[in-house]
Amino acid sequence: MSKKWQITVPGSTANLGPGFDSIGLSLSLYLELTVTLADQWEIIHVSEHLPQDFKIEDHLIFTIAKETAERYQKSLPPCRIEMRSELPFARGLGSSAAAIVAAIELANLVCDLNLTTQDKLNLSSQIEGHPDNATASVLGGLTISQMDEEGNVDTIHVQDLDASFVVFIPHVELKTSEARKVLPEQFDRGYAVRASANANMLAASFVLKDYERIGRYMESDLFHEPFRSKLIPQFDEIHCAAKEAGAYGTALSGAGPTVISIIPNNLGEAFVSKMKVRFPSHEILLTKTDHKGVSVTAVPNILT
Ligand code: HSE
């Protein structure tokens, strides 16, 4: 058995408009853990934007891996972990779901838990509280999911979307817990029927890969965007500019504050260049869907 591994997990965007707490899309932006067994715990944040000041016992990777091992009556052995991330924290790009999925995979690896894909979908969605980001990080591609009251997840997995995605990341954080506080507790029946019809049409459009309709229904959310948009820098301006520049559609990425557009592949970098001029205070990245989901590879241990 190899003594050094790399766990790679894609980040994700959730909701895509009205697919609230259900639809997730993996993105080609990654969290990577390089893991070796060690005599004592060590977690090293390699990427500059990750905090340097933290306690191992509070670290999400450690706490979730330990909790997962204990759930299967195993004890987590000490590891040395180098963590790299392209996912900014609290921006709506699934950084916490990716960390949860990575931690479950870590426990699976070092404790020989033999978890099935279904186990990983259930565990990660239960911990996250909703299955949208977590299922996308486990499976890659696009996921349309439901989690029942016992925490069992049912997912329809759509692969090979023929489109690109552009994320507009502002330089402010917005915690999901804060962005959920502004949502109404209840909707009346007529409103709920319209909102769920839009979500149904979005899901069906993804299954059919009808990109014009995906864009249209991404922009028709009634569940969360009408209440959250006031928290999001330049939300309406990005919608309009992206549409004018040829995007199929634009929505809040998860709980925000990142905004995401789906665009035809051929617009690519030209679209991004235009948006960078228009929105200089955002970081704007061209991404694709990840096709693989969470993966583990053995890293050769080179002795020097
Ligand atoms: N579906 C979640 C929300 C995604 O919109 O609150 C963020 O975790």
Coordinates of C-alpha atoms and ligand atoms in Angstrom, one line a residue:
M1 CA 0.0 0.0 0.0
S2 CA 1.2 3.5 -0.9
K3 CA 2.1 5.7 2.1
K4 CA 1.3 9.0 0.3
W5 CA -2.0 9.9 -1.4
Q6 CA -3.6 12.9 -3.0
I7 CA -7.3 13.5 -2.4
T8 CA -8.8 15.8 -5.0
V9 CA -12.3 17.3 -4.7
P10 CA -14.0 19.7 -7.1
G11 CA -15.7 22.8 -5.8
S12 CA -19.3 23.4 -6.8
T13 CA -22.1 25.9 -7.4
A14 CA -25.5 25.3 -5.9
N15 CA -29.1 26.2 -6.8
L16 CA -28.4 27.6 -10.3
G17 CA -31.5 29.8 -9.6
P18 CA -34.6 27.9 -8.5
G19 CA -32.9 24.4 -7.8
F20 CA -32.7 25.6 -4.1
D21 CA -30.9 23.1 -1.8
S22 CA -31.3 20.4 -4.6
I23 CA -29.3 21.2 -7.8
G24 CA -25.5 21.3 -7.7
L25 CA -22.8 21.6 -10.4
S26 CA -19.2 20.7 -9.9
L27 CA -16.6 23.2 -11.1
S28 CA -13.0 22.8 -12.4
L29 CA -11.7 24.5 -9.2
Y30 CA -10.2 22.1 -6.7
L31 CA -9.4 21.3 -3.1
E32 CA -6.4 19.0 -2.8
L33 CA -5.1 17.2 0.2
T34 CA -1.7 15.4 0.1
V35 CA -1.8 12.9 2.9
T36 CA 0.9 10.8 4.6
L37 CA 0.5 8.8 7.8
A38 CA 2.6 10.4 10.6
D39 CA 3.4 10.2 14.3
Q40 CA 1.4 13.2 15.1
W41 CA -1.2 15.4 13.5
E42 CA -0.1 18.2 11.2
I43 CA -2.1 20.3 8.7
I44 CA -0.2 22.7 6.5
H45 CA -2.1 25.3 4.5
V46 CA -0.1 25.8 1.3
S47 CA -2.4 28.2 -0.6
E48 CA -1.9 31.8 0.4
H49 CA -5.6 32.6 1.0
L50 CA -6.0 29.8 3.6
P51 CA -5.6 31.0 7.2
Q52 CA -2.3 30.2 8.9
D53 CA -3.7 30.5 12.5
F54 CA -5.9 27.6 13.5
K55 CA -6.0 24.7 15.9
I56 CA -6.0 21.1 14.5
E57 CA -8.8 20.1 16.8
D58 CA -11.1 22.8 15.2
H59 CA -10.1 22.1 11.6
L60 CA -13.0 20.9 9.5
I61 CA -10.9 18.2 7.8
F62 CA -9.8 16.8 11.2
T63 CA -13.3 17.1 12.9
I64 CA -15.2 15.5 10.1
A65 CA -12.7 12.8 9.4
K66 CA -12.6 11.9 13.1
E67 CA -16.4 11.9 13.3
T68 CA -16.7 9.7 10.2
A69 CA -14.1 7.2 11.6
E70 CA -15.9 7.0 14.9
R71 CA -19.3 6.5 13.2
Y72 CA -17.7 3.2 12.0
Q73 CA -16.1 2.4 15.3
K74 CA -12.6 3.2 14.0
S75 CA -9.9 5.5 15.4
L76 CA -8.4 8.0 13.0
P77 CA -4.6 7.6 12.8
P78 CA -2.4 10.8 12.9
C79 CA -1.7 12.2 9.4
R80 CA 0.4 15.0 7.9
I81 CA -1.8 16.9 5.4
E82 CA -0.8 19.5 2.9
M83 CA -3.9 21.4 1.9
R84 CA -4.2 23.4 -1.4
S85 CA -7.4 25.1 -2.4
E86 CA -8.6 27.1 -5.4
L87 CA -11.9 27.7 -3.5
P88 CA -12.3 31.0 -1.7
F89 CA -14.0 30.6 1.7
A90 CA -17.6 31.8 2.2
R91 CA -18.1 32.9 -1.4
G92 CA -20.7 30.4 -2.6
L93 CA -18.3 28.0 -4.4
G94 CA -18.8 25.0 -2.1
S95 CA -15.6 25.3 -0.1
S96 CA -17.2 23.7 3.0
A97 CA -18.9 20.9 1.1
A98 CA -15.6 20.1 -0.7
A99 CA -13.8 20.0 2.7
I100 CA -16.5 17.7 4.1
V101 CA -16.2 15.4 1.1
A102 CA -12.4 15.4 1.4
A103 CA -12.5 14.6 5.1
I104 CA -14.9 11.6 4.6
E105 CA -12.6 10.3 1.8
L106 CA -9.6 10.8 4.2
A107 CA -11.3 8.7 6.9
N108 CA -12.3 6.1 4.3
L109 CA -8.7 5.9 3.1
V110 CA -6.8 5.7 6.3
C111 CA -9.3 3.7 8.3
D112 CA -10.2 1.2 5.4
L113 CA -13.9 2.0 5.8
N114 CA -14.9 0.7 2.3
L115 CA -17.5 3.4 1.9
T116 CA -19.8 3.1 -1.1
T117 CA -20.6 6.1 -3.3
Q118 CA -24.1 6.1 -1.8
D119 CA -22.5 6.2 1.7
K120 CA -20.4 9.2 0.7
L121 CA -23.5 11.0 -0.8
N122 CA -25.5 10.4 2.4
L123 CA -22.8 11.3 4.9
S124 CA -21.6 14.5 3.1
S125 CA -25.2 15.7 2.5
Q126 CA -26.2 15.0 6.1
I127 CA -23.2 16.9 7.5
E128 CA -23.7 19.8 5.1
G129 CA -27.5 19.9 5.7
H130 CA -28.6 19.8 2.1
P131 CA -27.4 17.7 -0.9
D132 CA -26.7 20.2 -3.6
N133 CA -23.0 21.1 -3.2
A134 CA -22.0 17.8 -1.6
T135 CA -23.4 15.5 -4.3
A136 CA -21.7 17.6 -7.0
S137 CA -18.4 17.3 -5.2
V138 CA -18.7 13.5 -4.7
L139 CA -19.9 12.7 -8.3
G140 CA -18.7 15.6 -10.5
G141 CA -21.0 16.8 -13.3
L142 CA -24.5 18.1 -12.5
T143 CA -26.6 16.6 -9.7
I144 CA -30.3 16.9 -9.0
S145 CA -30.9 15.5 -5.5
Q146 CA -33.4 14.9 -2.8
M147 CA -32.6 14.0 0.8
D148 CA -35.3 12.3 2.9
E149 CA -35.8 12.8 6.6
E150 CA -33.6 9.8 7.4
G151 CA -30.7 11.4 5.5
N152 CA -30.9 9.1 2.4
V153 CA -30.0 10.9 -0.7
D154 CA -31.4 10.2 -4.2
T155 CA -29.5 11.8 -7.0
I156 CA -30.0 12.1 -10.8
H157 CA -26.5 12.6 -12.3
V158 CA -26.1 14.5 -15.6
Q159 CA -22.7 14.4 -17.3
D160 CA -21.1 16.1 -20.3
L161 CA -22.8 19.5 -20.2
D162 CA -21.6 21.3 -23.4
A163 CA -21.2 24.8 -21.9
S164 CA -18.8 27.0 -19.9
F165 CA -19.3 28.8 -16.6
V166 CA -18.0 32.2 -15.5
V167 CA -17.8 33.0 -11.8
F168 CA -17.9 36.6 -10.6
I169 CA -16.3 36.5 -7.1
P170 CA -16.5 39.8 -5.1
H171 CA -13.9 40.6 -2.4
V172 CA -16.4 40.1 0.4
E173 CA -17.4 37.0 2.3
L174 CA -21.0 36.0 3.0
K175 CA -21.6 33.0 5.3
T176 CA -24.4 30.7 4.2
S177 CA -25.9 30.9 7.7
E178 CA -26.3 34.7 7.3
A179 CA -27.7 34.4 3.8
R180 CA -30.3 31.9 5.0
K181 CA -31.5 34.2 7.7
V182 CA -33.1 36.6 5.1
L183 CA -35.3 33.8 3.6
P184 CA -39.0 33.7 4.5
E185 CA -40.1 30.7 6.7
Q186 CA -43.1 30.1 4.5
F187 CA -44.6 30.8 1.1
D188 CA -48.3 30.8 0.2
R189 CA -49.5 28.1 -2.1
G190 CA -49.7 30.0 -5.3
Y191 CA -46.2 31.4 -4.9
A192 CA -44.8 28.0 -4.0
V193 CA -46.5 26.4 -7.1
R194 CA -44.8 29.0 -9.4
A195 CA -41.5 28.6 -7.7
S196 CA -41.5 24.8 -7.9
A197 CA -42.7 24.9 -11.5
N198 CA -39.6 27.0 -12.4
A199 CA -37.4 24.5 -10.5
N200 CA -39.0 21.6 -12.4
M201 CA -38.4 23.3 -15.7
L202 CA -34.8 24.0 -14.8
A203 CA -34.1 20.4 -13.8
A204 CA -35.8 19.1 -17.0
S205 CA -33.8 21.6 -19.1
F206 CA -30.6 20.3 -17.6
V207 CA -31.6 16.7 -18.4
L208 CA -32.5 17.7 -22.0
K209 CA -29.3 19.9 -22.2
D210 CA -31.5 22.7 -23.6
Y211 CA -29.1 25.5 -22.8
E212 CA -31.4 28.4 -23.8
R213 CA -34.0 27.1 -21.4
I214 CA -31.4 26.4 -18.7
G215 CA -30.5 30.1 -18.9
R216 CA -34.1 31.3 -18.9
Y217 CA -35.0 29.2 -15.8
M218 CA -31.8 29.9 -14.0
E219 CA -33.0 33.5 -14.0
S220 CA -36.5 32.7 -12.8
D221 CA -35.9 31.8 -9.1
L222 CA -38.5 32.7 -6.5
F223 CA -37.2 30.7 -3.6
H224 CA -34.1 32.7 -2.5
E225 CA -32.7 35.3 -5.0
P226 CA -35.5 37.9 -4.5
F227 CA -34.6 38.0 -0.8
R228 CA -30.8 37.6 -1.1
S229 CA -30.1 39.9 -4.0
K230 CA -29.8 43.0 -1.8
L231 CA -26.8 41.3 -0.1
I232 CA -24.9 40.8 -3.4
P233 CA -22.6 43.4 -4.9
Q234 CA -23.7 44.5 -8.4
F235 CA -26.1 41.6 -8.8
D236 CA -28.5 43.2 -11.3
E237 CA -25.6 44.9 -13.2
I238 CA -23.8 41.5 -13.7
H239 CA -27.1 39.9 -14.9
C240 CA -27.6 42.6 -17.6
A241 CA -24.0 42.8 -18.7
A242 CA -23.7 39.0 -19.0
K243 CA -26.9 38.8 -21.0
E244 CA -25.8 41.5 -23.4
A245 CA -22.5 39.7 -23.9
G246 CA -24.3 36.5 -24.9
A247 CA -24.7 34.5 -21.7
Y248 CA -27.5 31.9 -21.6
G249 CA -28.3 32.9 -18.0
T250 CA -26.9 34.2 -14.7
A251 CA -27.8 33.3 -11.1
L252 CA -26.4 33.5 -7.6
S253 CA -23.8 30.8 -6.9
G254 CA -25.2 29.0 -3.9
A255 CA -25.9 31.5 -1.2
G256 CA -23.6 34.0 -2.8
P257 CA -21.9 36.4 -2.9
T258 CA -20.4 34.9 -6.1
V259 CA -22.6 35.2 -9.2
I260 CA -22.3 32.6 -12.0
S261 CA -23.2 32.8 -15.7
I262 CA -23.6 29.9 -18.1
I263 CA -22.2 30.7 -21.5
P264 CA -21.7 29.0 -24.9
N265 CA -18.2 27.4 -25.1
N266 CA -17.2 29.6 -28.0
L267 CA -17.6 32.8 -26.0
G268 CA -14.9 31.7 -23.5
E269 CA -12.1 34.2 -22.8
A270 CA -13.6 37.0 -24.9
F271 CA -16.6 37.0 -22.6
V272 CA -14.4 37.0 -19.5
S273 CA -12.2 39.9 -20.9
K274 CA -15.3 42.0 -21.4
M275 CA -16.6 41.3 -17.9
K276 CA -13.2 42.1 -16.3
V277 CA -13.3 45.6 -17.8
R278 CA -16.9 46.1 -16.7
F279 CA -16.4 44.6 -13.1
P280 CA -12.9 45.4 -12.1
S281 CA -13.6 44.8 -8.4
H282 CA -14.6 41.2 -8.9
E283 CA -12.3 38.2 -9.6
I284 CA -13.7 36.7 -12.8
L285 CA -12.8 33.1 -13.7
L286 CA -13.8 30.9 -16.7
T287 CA -14.5 27.3 -15.5
K288 CA -15.9 24.1 -16.8
T289 CA -17.8 21.3 -15.1
D290 CA -15.6 18.7 -13.4
H291 CA -16.2 15.2 -14.8
K292 CA -14.7 13.0 -12.1
G293 CA -15.9 14.1 -8.6
V294 CA -13.8 13.1 -5.6
S295 CA -10.7 11.0 -6.4
V296 CA -7.7 9.5 -4.6
T297 CA -4.4 8.8 -6.3
A298 CA -1.3 7.2 -4.9
V299 CA 1.7 9.6 -4.9
P300 CA 5.1 8.0 -5.4
N301 CA 7.3 8.6 -2.3
I302 CA 10.6 9.7 -3.8
L303 CA 13.5 9.3 -1.3
T304 CA 16.2 11.9 -1.7
Ligands
HSE1 N1 -28.5 25.7 -1.1 C1 -27.7 26.4 -0.2 C2 -28.2 27.8 0.0 C3 -26.3 26.5 -0.8 O1 -28.6 28.4 -1.0 O2 -28.4 28.3 1.2 C4 -25.3 27.1 0.1 O3 -24.8 26.2 1.0

